[in-house]
Structures are given as structure tokens and as C-alpha cells.
GROMACS .gro file of N, CA and C in nm:
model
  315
    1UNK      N    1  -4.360  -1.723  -0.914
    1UNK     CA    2  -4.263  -1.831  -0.899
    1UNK      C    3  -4.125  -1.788  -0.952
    2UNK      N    4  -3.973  -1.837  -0.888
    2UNK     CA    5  -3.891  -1.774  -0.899
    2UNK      C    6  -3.839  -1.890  -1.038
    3UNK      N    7  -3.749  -1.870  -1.107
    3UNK     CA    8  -3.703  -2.011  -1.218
    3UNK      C    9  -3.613  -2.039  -1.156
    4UNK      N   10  -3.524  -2.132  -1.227
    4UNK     CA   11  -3.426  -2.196  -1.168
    4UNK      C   12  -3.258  -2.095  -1.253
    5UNK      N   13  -3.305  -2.012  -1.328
    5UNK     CA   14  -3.209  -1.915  -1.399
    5UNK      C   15  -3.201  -1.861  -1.321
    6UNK      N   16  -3.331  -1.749  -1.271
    6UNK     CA   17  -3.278  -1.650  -1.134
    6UNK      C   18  -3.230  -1.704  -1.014
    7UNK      N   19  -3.288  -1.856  -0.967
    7UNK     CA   20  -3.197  -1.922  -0.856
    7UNK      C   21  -3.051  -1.855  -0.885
    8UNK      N   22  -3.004  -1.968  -1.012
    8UNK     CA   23  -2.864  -1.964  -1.046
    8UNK      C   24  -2.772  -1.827  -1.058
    9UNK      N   25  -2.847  -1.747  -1.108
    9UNK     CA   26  -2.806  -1.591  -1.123
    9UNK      C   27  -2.772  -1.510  -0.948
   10UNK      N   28  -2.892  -1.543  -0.876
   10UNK     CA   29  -2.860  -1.490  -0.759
   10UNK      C   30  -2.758  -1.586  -0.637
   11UNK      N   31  -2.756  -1.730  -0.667
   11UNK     CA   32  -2.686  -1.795  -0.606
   11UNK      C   33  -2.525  -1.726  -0.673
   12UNK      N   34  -2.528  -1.704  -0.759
   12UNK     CA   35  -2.348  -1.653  -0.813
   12UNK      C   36  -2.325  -1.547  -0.804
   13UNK      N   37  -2.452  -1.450  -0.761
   13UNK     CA   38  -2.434  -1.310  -0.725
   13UNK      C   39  -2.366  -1.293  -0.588
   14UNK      N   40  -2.421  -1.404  -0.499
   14UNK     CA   41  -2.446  -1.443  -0.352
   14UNK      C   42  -2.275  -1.476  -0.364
   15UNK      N   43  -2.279  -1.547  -0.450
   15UNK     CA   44  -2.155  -1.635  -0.405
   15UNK      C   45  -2.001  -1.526  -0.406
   16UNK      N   46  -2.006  -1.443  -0.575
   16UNK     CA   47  -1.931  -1.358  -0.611
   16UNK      C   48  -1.930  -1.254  -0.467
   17UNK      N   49  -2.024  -1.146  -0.418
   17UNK     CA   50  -2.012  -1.137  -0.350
   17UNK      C   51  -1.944  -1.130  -0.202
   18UNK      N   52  -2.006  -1.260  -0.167
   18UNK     CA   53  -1.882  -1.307  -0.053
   18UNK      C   54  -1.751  -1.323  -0.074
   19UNK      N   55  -1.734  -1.369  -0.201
   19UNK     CA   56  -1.570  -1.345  -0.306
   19UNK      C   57  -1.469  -1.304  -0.261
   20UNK      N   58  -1.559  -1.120  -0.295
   20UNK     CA   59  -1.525  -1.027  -0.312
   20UNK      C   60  -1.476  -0.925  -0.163
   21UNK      N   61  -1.594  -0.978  -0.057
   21UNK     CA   62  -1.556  -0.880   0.061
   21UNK      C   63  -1.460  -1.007   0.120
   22UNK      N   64  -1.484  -1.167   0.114
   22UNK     CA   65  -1.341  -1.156   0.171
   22UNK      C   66  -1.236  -1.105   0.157
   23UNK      N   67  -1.184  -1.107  -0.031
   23UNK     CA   68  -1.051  -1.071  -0.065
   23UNK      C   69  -1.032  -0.921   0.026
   24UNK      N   70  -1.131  -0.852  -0.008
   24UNK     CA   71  -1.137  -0.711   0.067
   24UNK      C   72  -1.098  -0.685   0.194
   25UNK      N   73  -1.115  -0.755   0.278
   25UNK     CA   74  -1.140  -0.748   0.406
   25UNK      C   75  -0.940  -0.812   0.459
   26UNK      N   76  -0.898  -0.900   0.345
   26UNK     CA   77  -0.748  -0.980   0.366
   26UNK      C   78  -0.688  -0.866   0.337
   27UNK      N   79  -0.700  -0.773   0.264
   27UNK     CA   80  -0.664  -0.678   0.206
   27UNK      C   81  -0.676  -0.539   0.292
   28UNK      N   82  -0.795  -0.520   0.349
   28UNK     CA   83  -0.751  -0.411   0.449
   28UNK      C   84  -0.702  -0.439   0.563
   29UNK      N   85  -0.695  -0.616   0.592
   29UNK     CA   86  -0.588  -0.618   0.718
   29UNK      C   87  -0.451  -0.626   0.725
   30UNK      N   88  -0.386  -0.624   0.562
   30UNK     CA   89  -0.264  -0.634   0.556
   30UNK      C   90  -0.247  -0.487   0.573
   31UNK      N   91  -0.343  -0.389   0.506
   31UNK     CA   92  -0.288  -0.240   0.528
   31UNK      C   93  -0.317  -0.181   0.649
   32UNK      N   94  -0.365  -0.231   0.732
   32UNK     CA   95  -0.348  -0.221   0.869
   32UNK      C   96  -0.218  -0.241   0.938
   33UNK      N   97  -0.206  -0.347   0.911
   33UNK     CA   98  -0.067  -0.425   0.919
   33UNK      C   99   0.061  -0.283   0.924
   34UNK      N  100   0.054  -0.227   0.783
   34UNK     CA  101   0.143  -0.178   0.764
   34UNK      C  102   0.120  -0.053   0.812
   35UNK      N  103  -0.018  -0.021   0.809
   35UNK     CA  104  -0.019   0.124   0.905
   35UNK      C  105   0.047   0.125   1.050
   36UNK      N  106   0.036   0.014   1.097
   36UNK     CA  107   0.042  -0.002   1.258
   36UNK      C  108   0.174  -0.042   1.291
   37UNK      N  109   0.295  -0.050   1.163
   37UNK     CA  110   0.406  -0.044   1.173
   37UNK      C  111   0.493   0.029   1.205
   38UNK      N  112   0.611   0.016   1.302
   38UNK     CA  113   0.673   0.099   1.354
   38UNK      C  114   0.785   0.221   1.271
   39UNK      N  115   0.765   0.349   1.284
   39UNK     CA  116   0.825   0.448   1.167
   39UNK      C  117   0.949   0.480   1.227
   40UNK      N  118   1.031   0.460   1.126
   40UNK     CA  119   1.203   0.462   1.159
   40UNK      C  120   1.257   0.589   1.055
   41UNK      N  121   1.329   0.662   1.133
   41UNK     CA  122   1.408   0.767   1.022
   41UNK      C  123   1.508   0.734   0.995
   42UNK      N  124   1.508   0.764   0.865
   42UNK     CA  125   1.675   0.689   0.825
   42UNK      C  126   1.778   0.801   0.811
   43UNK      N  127   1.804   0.752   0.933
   43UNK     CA  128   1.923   0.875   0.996
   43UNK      C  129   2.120   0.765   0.968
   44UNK      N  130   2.180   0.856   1.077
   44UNK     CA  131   2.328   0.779   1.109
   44UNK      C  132   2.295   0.673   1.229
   45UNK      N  133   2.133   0.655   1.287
   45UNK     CA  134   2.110   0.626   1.426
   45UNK      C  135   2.071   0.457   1.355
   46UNK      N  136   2.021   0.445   1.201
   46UNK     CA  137   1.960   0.329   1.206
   46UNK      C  138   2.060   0.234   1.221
   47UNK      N  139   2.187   0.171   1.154
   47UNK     CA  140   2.282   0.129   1.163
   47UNK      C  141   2.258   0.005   1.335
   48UNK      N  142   2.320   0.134   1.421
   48UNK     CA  143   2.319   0.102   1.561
   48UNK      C  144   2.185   0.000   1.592
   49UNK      N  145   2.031   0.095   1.559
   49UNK     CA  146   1.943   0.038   1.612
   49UNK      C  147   1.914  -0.105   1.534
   50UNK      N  148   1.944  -0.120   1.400
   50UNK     CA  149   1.937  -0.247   1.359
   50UNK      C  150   2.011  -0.326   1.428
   51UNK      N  151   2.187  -0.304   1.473
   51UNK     CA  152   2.227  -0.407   1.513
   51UNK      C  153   2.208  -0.463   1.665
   52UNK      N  154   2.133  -0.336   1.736
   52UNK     CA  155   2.082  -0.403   1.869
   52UNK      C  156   1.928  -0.463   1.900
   53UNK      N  157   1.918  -0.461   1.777
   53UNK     CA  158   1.766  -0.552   1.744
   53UNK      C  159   1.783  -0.688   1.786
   54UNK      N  160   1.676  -0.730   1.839
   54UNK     CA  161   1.717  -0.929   1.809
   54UNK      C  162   1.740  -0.985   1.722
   55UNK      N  163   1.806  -1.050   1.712
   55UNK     CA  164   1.885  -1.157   1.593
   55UNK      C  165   1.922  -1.067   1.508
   56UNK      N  166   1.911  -0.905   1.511
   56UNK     CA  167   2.001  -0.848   1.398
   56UNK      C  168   1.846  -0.788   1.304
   57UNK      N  169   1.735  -0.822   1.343
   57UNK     CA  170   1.642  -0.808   1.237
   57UNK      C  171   1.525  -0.709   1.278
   58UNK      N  172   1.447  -0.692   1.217
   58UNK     CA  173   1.329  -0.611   1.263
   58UNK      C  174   1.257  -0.651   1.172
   59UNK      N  175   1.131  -0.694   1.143
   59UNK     CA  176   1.039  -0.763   1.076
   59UNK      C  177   0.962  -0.697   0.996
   60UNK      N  178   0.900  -0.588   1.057
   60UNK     CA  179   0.850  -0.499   0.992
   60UNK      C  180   0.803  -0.337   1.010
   61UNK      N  181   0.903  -0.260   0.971
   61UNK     CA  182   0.881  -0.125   1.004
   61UNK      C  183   0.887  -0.073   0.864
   62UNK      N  184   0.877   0.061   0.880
   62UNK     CA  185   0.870   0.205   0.796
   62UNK      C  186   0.934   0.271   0.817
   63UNK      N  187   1.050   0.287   0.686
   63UNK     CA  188   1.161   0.347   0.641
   63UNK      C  189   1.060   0.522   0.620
   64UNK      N  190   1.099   0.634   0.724
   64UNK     CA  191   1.083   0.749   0.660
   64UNK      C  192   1.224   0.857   0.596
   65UNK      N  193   1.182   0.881   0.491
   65UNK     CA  194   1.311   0.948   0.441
   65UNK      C  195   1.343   0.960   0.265
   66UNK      N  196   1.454   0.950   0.281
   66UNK     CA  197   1.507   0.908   0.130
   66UNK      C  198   1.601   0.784   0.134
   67UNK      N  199   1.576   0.649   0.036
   67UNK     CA  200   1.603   0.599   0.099
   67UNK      C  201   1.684   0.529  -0.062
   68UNK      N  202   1.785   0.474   0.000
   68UNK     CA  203   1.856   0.452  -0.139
   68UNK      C  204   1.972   0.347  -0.070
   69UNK      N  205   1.986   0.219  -0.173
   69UNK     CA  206   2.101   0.136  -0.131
   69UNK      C  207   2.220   0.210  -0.120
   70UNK      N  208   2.317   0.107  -0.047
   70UNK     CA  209   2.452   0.210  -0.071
   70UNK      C  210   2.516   0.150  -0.154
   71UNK      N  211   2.579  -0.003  -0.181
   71UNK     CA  212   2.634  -0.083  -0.269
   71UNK      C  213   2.560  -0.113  -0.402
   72UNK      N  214   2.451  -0.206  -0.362
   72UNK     CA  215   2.356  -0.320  -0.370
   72UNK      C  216   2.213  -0.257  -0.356
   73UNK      N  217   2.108  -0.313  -0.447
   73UNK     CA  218   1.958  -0.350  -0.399
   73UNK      C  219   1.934  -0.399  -0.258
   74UNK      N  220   1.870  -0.357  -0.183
   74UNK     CA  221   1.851  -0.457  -0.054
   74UNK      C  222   1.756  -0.578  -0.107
   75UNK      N  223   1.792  -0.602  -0.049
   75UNK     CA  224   1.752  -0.755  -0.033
   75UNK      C  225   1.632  -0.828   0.069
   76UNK      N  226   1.539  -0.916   0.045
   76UNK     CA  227   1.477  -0.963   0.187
   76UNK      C  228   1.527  -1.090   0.215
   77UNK      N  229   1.509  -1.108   0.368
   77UNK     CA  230   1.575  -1.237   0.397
   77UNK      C  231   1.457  -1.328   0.416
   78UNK      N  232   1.374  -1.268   0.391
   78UNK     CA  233   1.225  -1.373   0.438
   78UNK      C  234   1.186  -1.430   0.269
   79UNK      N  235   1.189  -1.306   0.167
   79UNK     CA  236   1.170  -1.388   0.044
   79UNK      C  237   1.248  -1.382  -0.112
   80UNK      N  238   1.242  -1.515  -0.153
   80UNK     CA  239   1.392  -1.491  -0.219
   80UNK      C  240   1.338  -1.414  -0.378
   81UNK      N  241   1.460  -1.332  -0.368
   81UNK     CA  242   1.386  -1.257  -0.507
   81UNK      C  243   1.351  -1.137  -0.499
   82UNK      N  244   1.317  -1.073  -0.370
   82UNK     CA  245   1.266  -0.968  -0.354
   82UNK      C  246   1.344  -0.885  -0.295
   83UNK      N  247   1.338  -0.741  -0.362
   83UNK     CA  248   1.436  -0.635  -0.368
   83UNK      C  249   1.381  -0.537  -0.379
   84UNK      N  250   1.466  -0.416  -0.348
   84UNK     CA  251   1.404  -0.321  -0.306
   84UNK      C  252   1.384  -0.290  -0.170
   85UNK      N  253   1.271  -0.124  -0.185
   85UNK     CA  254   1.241  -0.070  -0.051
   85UNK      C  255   1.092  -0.017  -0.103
   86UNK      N  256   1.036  -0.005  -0.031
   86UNK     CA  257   0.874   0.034  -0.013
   86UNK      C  258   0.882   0.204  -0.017
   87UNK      N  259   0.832   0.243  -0.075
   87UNK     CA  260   0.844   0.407  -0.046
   87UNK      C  261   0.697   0.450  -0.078
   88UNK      N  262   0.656   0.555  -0.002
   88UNK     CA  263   0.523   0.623  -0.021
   88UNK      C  264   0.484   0.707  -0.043
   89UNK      N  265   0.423   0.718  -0.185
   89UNK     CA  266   0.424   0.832  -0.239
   89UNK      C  267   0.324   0.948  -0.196
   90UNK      N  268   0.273   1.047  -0.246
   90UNK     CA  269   0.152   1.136  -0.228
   90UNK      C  270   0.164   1.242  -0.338
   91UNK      N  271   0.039   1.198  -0.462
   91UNK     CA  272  -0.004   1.262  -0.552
   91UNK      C  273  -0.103   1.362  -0.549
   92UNK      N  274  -0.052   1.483  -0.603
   92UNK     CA  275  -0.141   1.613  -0.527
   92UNK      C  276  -0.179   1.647  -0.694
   93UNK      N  277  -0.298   1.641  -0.740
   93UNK     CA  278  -0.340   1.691  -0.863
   93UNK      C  279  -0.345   1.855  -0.844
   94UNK      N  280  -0.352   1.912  -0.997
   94UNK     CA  281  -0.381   2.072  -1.012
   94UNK      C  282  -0.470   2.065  -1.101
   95UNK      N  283  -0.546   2.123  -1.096
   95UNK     CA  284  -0.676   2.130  -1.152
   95UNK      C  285  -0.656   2.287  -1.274
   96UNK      N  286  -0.686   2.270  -1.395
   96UNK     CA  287  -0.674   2.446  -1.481
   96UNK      C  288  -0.816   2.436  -1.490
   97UNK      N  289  -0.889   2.545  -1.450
   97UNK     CA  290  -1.021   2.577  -1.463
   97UNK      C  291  -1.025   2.713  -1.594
   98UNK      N  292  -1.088   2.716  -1.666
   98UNK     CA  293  -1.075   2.831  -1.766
   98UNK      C  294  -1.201   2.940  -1.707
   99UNK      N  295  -1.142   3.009  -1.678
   99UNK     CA  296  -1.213   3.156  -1.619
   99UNK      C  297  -1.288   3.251  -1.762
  100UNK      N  298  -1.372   3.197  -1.777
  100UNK     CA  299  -1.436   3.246  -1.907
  100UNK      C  300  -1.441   3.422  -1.905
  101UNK      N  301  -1.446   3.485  -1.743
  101UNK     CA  302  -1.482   3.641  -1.733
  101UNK      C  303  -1.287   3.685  -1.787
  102UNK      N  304  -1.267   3.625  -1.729
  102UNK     CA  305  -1.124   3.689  -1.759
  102UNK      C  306  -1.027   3.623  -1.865
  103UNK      N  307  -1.096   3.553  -1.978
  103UNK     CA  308  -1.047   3.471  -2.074
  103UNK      C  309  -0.890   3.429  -2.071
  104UNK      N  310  -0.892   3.309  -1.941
  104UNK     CA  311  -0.752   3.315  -1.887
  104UNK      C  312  -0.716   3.120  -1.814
  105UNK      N  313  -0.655   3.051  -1.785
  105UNK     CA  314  -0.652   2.942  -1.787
  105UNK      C  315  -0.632   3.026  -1.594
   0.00000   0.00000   0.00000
């Protein structure tokens, strides 16, 4: 016979669970999102292509480059407060292995 502790234990396991792969699942569709965003070089060309955008805007792309205000922080127009630029990094570890034959890092 099962008690009513292990009910409770596996009903919150059950429950946590499902929690958990929704948040997961909101979460790999926003980084989808941003994978599947359009990649812009930030050249002398962006200027132009922003201003023949509709309404002046582009919603959501990927700045490749170096990317740095010229005045000012940028700014978003969708939320207030938020500044900045998104940049993506890539961390390459080095590993020192100690070579015991050749007593040497």
C-alpha cells in the first residue's frame, strides 16, 4: 500500500517537474528566437539600411562586429530602461596538464 506521504512526495515531484520543463521549453524558444534572427554587420551600410526599414525600425536582429555607441548608450524603444547592446561572447578554456616524464607544465 502506497501512504499518503509518498502520494504527496510524488504528486510535488510530478508537479515540480512539469515546472520545470515548461520554464525550459519558454526558454529554448526564446533562444530560438534569437538564433533565427537576422545577422547584420555593422558596417557604413547599417545607417542606410535602418533608415529604409519600415517605420525606421527593425525588431529584431544581430549586430555582428564591434559594436559601441557613438554619443550615448543605445537605448530600446520597446522597453523603458533598457540599454545597451547584446554581444556574444565565446570562451575557449586552456587546460595545463603536468607531464610528469618531462617534469614540465
Amino acid at each position: 500500500p502506497i501512504t499518503p506521504g509518498e502520494l504527496l512526495c510524488l504528486g510535488s515531484s510530478l508537479a515540480f517537474t512539469g515546472l520545470f520543463y515548461y520554464l525550459y521549453k519558454k526558454k529554448a524558444r526564446v533562444m530560438a528566437r534569437i538564433q533565427e534572427a537576422p545577422k547584420l554587420q555593422v558596417d557604413d551600410d547599417l545607417p542606410a539600411l535602418v533608415s529604409a526599414a519600415d517605420g525606421r525600425c527593425l525588431p529584431y536582429v544581430a549586430l555582428e562586429g564591434i559594436v559601441l555607441p557613438a554619443k550615448a548608450v543605445l537605448t530600446s524603444h520597446y522597453h523603458e530602461g533598457l540599454q545597451g547592446v547584446i554581444q556574444k561572447l565565446l570562451l575557449k578554456e586552456h587546460r595545463l596538464i603536468w607531464n610528469s616524464l618531462a617534469r614540465s607544465w
